[in-house]
C-alpha cells in the first residue's frame, strides 16, 4: 500500500478506536464530531486499490461493527434507565396490583399536599 493509503486506514482505525472509547465512557456529545470525521474518511475509501487494502478494510469493518454493537447496547441501557426512573417516579403516586381474578388494576394515591392551619 502507498503511504497515503496507509495513513487513511491508520487514521480511520484510530478514529474508530476513539469512537469505541467515547461510547464506553458515555461521552455521547463527542460522537457527532467523530461521525463527521468518519464520514469524510469513509468517503475516501473507494479510491483505495481493493487488492492492496482488503485485509485492512476487513479489520476496519469489524471495528465499525463492534462499535455499532456498543452503541446499540448503550441505547438499550439508556432506555432501561429511563424506564426505571419513570417507575420510581410513579411509585410515589400509583401502585399497580392484581385483583383476585388476575386482572391488573392501579391504585392512585392522593395529592399528598400539605394542609395549612391557622
PDB file of C-alpha atoms in Angstrom:
ATOM      1  CA  UNK A   1       0.000   0.000   0.000  1.00  0.00           C
ATOM      2  CA  UNK A   2       1.084   3.546  -0.628  1.00  0.00           C
ATOM      3  CA  UNK A   3       1.771   5.915   2.244  1.00  0.00           C
ATOM      4  CA  UNK A   4      -1.428   7.943   1.733  1.00  0.00           C
ATOM      5  CA  UNK A   5      -3.476   4.725   1.761  1.00  0.00           C
ATOM      6  CA  UNK A   6      -1.709   3.559   4.908  1.00  0.00           C
ATOM      7  CA  UNK A   7      -2.299   6.946   6.520  1.00  0.00           C
ATOM      8  CA  UNK A   8      -6.001   6.919   5.597  1.00  0.00           C
ATOM      9  CA  UNK A   9      -6.502   3.449   7.032  1.00  0.00           C
ATOM     10  CA  UNK A  10      -4.487   4.227  10.176  1.00  0.00           C
ATOM     11  CA  UNK A  11      -6.419   7.464  10.706  1.00  0.00           C
ATOM     12  CA  UNK A  12      -9.762   5.708  10.290  1.00  0.00           C
ATOM     13  CA  UNK A  13      -8.653   2.908  12.618  1.00  0.00           C
ATOM     14  CA  UNK A  14      -7.641   5.437  15.292  1.00  0.00           C
ATOM     15  CA  UNK A  15     -10.952   7.265  14.860  1.00  0.00           C
ATOM     16  CA  UNK A  16     -12.899   4.016  15.305  1.00  0.00           C
ATOM     17  CA  UNK A  17     -10.904   3.308  18.474  1.00  0.00           C
ATOM     18  CA  UNK A  18     -11.721   6.819  19.744  1.00  0.00           C
ATOM     19  CA  UNK A  19     -15.378   6.247  18.907  1.00  0.00           C
ATOM     20  CA  UNK A  20     -15.441   2.970  20.868  1.00  0.00           C
ATOM     21  CA  UNK A  21     -13.825   4.663  23.852  1.00  0.00           C
ATOM     22  CA  UNK A  22     -16.336   7.539  23.717  1.00  0.00           C
ATOM     23  CA  UNK A  23     -19.227   5.055  23.671  1.00  0.00           C
ATOM     24  CA  UNK A  24     -17.759   3.066  26.581  1.00  0.00           C
ATOM     25  CA  UNK A  25     -17.301   6.236  28.638  1.00  0.00           C
ATOM     26  CA  UNK A  26     -20.764   7.544  27.760  1.00  0.00           C
ATOM     27  CA  UNK A  27     -19.280  10.626  26.087  1.00  0.00           C
ATOM     28  CA  UNK A  28     -22.076  10.840  23.541  1.00  0.00           C
ATOM     29  CA  UNK A  29     -21.558  14.538  22.831  1.00  0.00           C
ATOM     30  CA  UNK A  30     -18.270  13.763  21.079  1.00  0.00           C
ATOM     31  CA  UNK A  31     -19.904  11.227  18.750  1.00  0.00           C
ATOM     32  CA  UNK A  32     -21.271  13.885  16.411  1.00  0.00           C
ATOM     33  CA  UNK A  33     -17.812  15.266  15.640  1.00  0.00           C
ATOM     34  CA  UNK A  34     -16.395  11.759  15.319  1.00  0.00           C
ATOM     35  CA  UNK A  35     -19.198  10.802  12.928  1.00  0.00           C
ATOM     36  CA  UNK A  36     -18.460  13.799  10.708  1.00  0.00           C
ATOM     37  CA  UNK A  37     -14.774  12.884  10.541  1.00  0.00           C
ATOM     38  CA  UNK A  38     -15.644   9.237   9.944  1.00  0.00           C
ATOM     39  CA  UNK A  39     -17.984  10.144   7.072  1.00  0.00           C
ATOM     40  CA  UNK A  40     -15.195  12.117   5.425  1.00  0.00           C
ATOM     41  CA  UNK A  41     -12.662   9.310   5.796  1.00  0.00           C
ATOM     42  CA  UNK A  42     -15.049   6.562   4.726  1.00  0.00           C
ATOM     43  CA  UNK A  43     -15.930   8.640   1.659  1.00  0.00           C
ATOM     44  CA  UNK A  44     -12.294   8.409   0.593  1.00  0.00           C
ATOM     45  CA  UNK A  45     -12.093   4.605   0.936  1.00  0.00           C
ATOM     46  CA  UNK A  46     -13.491   3.771  -2.536  1.00  0.00           C
ATOM     47  CA  UNK A  47     -10.380   5.365  -4.037  1.00  0.00           C
ATOM     48  CA  UNK A  48      -8.163   2.701  -2.469  1.00  0.00           C
ATOM     49  CA  UNK A  49      -6.988  -0.183  -4.656  1.00  0.00           C
ATOM     50  CA  UNK A  50      -9.000  -3.181  -3.388  1.00  0.00           C
ATOM     51  CA  UNK A  51      -6.251  -5.757  -3.842  1.00  0.00           C
ATOM     52  CA  UNK A  52      -3.914  -3.837  -1.566  1.00  0.00           C
ATOM     53  CA  UNK A  53      -6.411  -2.878   1.103  1.00  0.00           C
ATOM     54  CA  UNK A  54      -8.698  -5.890   1.527  1.00  0.00           C
ATOM     55  CA  UNK A  55      -7.215  -7.045   4.843  1.00  0.00           C
ATOM     56  CA  UNK A  56      -7.177  -3.551   6.299  1.00  0.00           C
ATOM     57  CA  UNK A  57     -10.729  -2.866   5.134  1.00  0.00           C
ATOM     58  CA  UNK A  58     -11.894  -6.107   6.727  1.00  0.00           C
ATOM     59  CA  UNK A  59     -10.360  -5.067  10.065  1.00  0.00           C
ATOM     60  CA  UNK A  60     -11.970  -1.631   9.790  1.00  0.00           C
ATOM     61  CA  UNK A  61     -15.343  -3.226   9.066  1.00  0.00           C
ATOM     62  CA  UNK A  62     -15.005  -5.478  12.122  1.00  0.00           C
ATOM     63  CA  UNK A  63     -14.132  -2.498  14.313  1.00  0.00           C
ATOM     64  CA  UNK A  64     -17.071  -0.462  12.940  1.00  0.00           C
ATOM     65  CA  UNK A  65     -19.455  -3.379  13.539  1.00  0.00           C
ATOM     66  CA  UNK A  66     -18.164  -3.729  17.110  1.00  0.00           C
ATOM     67  CA  UNK A  67     -18.790  -0.012  17.633  1.00  0.00           C
ATOM     68  CA  UNK A  68     -22.330  -0.431  16.328  1.00  0.00           C
ATOM     69  CA  UNK A  69     -22.921  -3.204  18.862  1.00  0.00           C
ATOM     70  CA  UNK A  70     -21.538  -0.980  21.638  1.00  0.00           C
ATOM     71  CA  UNK A  71     -23.783   1.876  20.578  1.00  0.00           C
ATOM     72  CA  UNK A  72     -26.839  -0.388  20.394  1.00  0.00           C
ATOM     73  CA  UNK A  73     -26.099  -1.682  23.893  1.00  0.00           C
ATOM     74  CA  UNK A  74     -25.678   1.879  25.169  1.00  0.00           C
ATOM     75  CA  UNK A  75     -29.028   2.877  23.667  1.00  0.00           C
ATOM     76  CA  UNK A  76     -30.730  -0.113  25.295  1.00  0.00           C
ATOM     77  CA  UNK A  77     -29.107   0.810  28.613  1.00  0.00           C
ATOM     78  CA  UNK A  78     -30.404   4.374  28.373  1.00  0.00           C
ATOM     79  CA  UNK A  79     -33.898   3.082  27.559  1.00  0.00           C
ATOM     80  CA  UNK A  80     -33.797   0.735  30.557  1.00  0.00           C
ATOM     81  CA  UNK A  81     -32.598   3.532  32.826  1.00  0.00           C
ATOM     82  CA  UNK A  82     -35.372   5.855  31.616  1.00  0.00           C
ATOM     83  CA  UNK A  83     -37.980   3.144  32.255  1.00  0.00           C
ATOM     84  CA  UNK A  84     -36.595   2.553  35.752  1.00  0.00           C
ATOM     85  CA  UNK A  85     -36.580   6.268  36.597  1.00  0.00           C
ATOM     86  CA  UNK A  86     -40.171   6.531  35.365  1.00  0.00           C
ATOM     87  CA  UNK A  87     -41.176   3.534  37.503  1.00  0.00           C
ATOM     88  CA  UNK A  88     -39.546   5.114  40.546  1.00  0.00           C
ATOM     89  CA  UNK A  89     -41.260   8.425  39.826  1.00  0.00           C
ATOM     90  CA  UNK A  90     -44.640   6.699  39.554  1.00  0.00           C
ATOM     91  CA  UNK A  91     -44.071   4.687  42.724  1.00  0.00           C
ATOM     92  CA  UNK A  92     -44.950   7.638  44.910  1.00  0.00           C
ATOM     93  CA  UNK A  93     -48.296   8.260  43.245  1.00  0.00           C
ATOM     94  CA  UNK A  94     -49.523   4.924  41.900  1.00  0.00           C
ATOM     95  CA  UNK A  95     -49.485   1.263  42.810  1.00  0.00           C
ATOM     96  CA  UNK A  96     -50.123  -1.433  40.199  1.00  0.00           C
ATOM     97  CA  UNK A  97     -51.668  -4.616  41.594  1.00  0.00           C
ATOM     98  CA  UNK A  98     -53.802  -7.576  40.524  1.00  0.00           C
ATOM     99  CA  UNK A  99     -57.244  -8.484  41.793  1.00  0.00           C
ATOM    100  CA  UNK A 100     -58.332 -11.987  42.785  1.00  0.00           C
ATOM    101  CA  UNK A 101     -59.254 -12.762  39.156  1.00  0.00           C
ATOM    102  CA  UNK A 102     -55.776 -11.795  37.923  1.00  0.00           C
ATOM    103  CA  UNK A 103     -56.839  -8.530  36.318  1.00  0.00           C
ATOM    104  CA  UNK A 104     -54.384  -5.637  36.550  1.00  0.00           C
ATOM    105  CA  UNK A 105     -55.544  -2.614  38.446  1.00  0.00           C
ATOM    106  CA  UNK A 106     -53.933   0.625  39.555  1.00  0.00           C
ATOM    107  CA  UNK A 107     -54.416   2.407  42.822  1.00  0.00           C
ATOM    108  CA  UNK A 108     -53.699   6.122  42.687  1.00  0.00           C
ATOM    109  CA  UNK A 109     -52.757   7.978  45.817  1.00  0.00           C
ATOM    110  CA  UNK A 110     -53.988  11.442  46.737  1.00  0.00           C
ATOM    111  CA  UNK A 111     -52.117  14.601  46.001  1.00  0.00           C
ATOM    112  CA  UNK A 112     -50.186  14.386  49.231  1.00  0.00           C
ATOM    113  CA  UNK A 113     -50.469  18.107  49.731  1.00  0.00           C
ATOM    114  CA  UNK A 114     -49.675  19.839  52.960  1.00  0.00           C
ATOM    115  CA  UNK A 115     -52.632  21.039  54.968  1.00  0.00           C
ATOM    116  CA  UNK A 116     -52.214  24.544  56.309  1.00  0.00           C
ATOM    117  CA  UNK A 117     -53.929  25.514  59.545  1.00  0.00           C
ATOM    118  CA  UNK A 118     -54.047  28.865  61.150  1.00  0.00           C
TER     119      UNK A 118
END
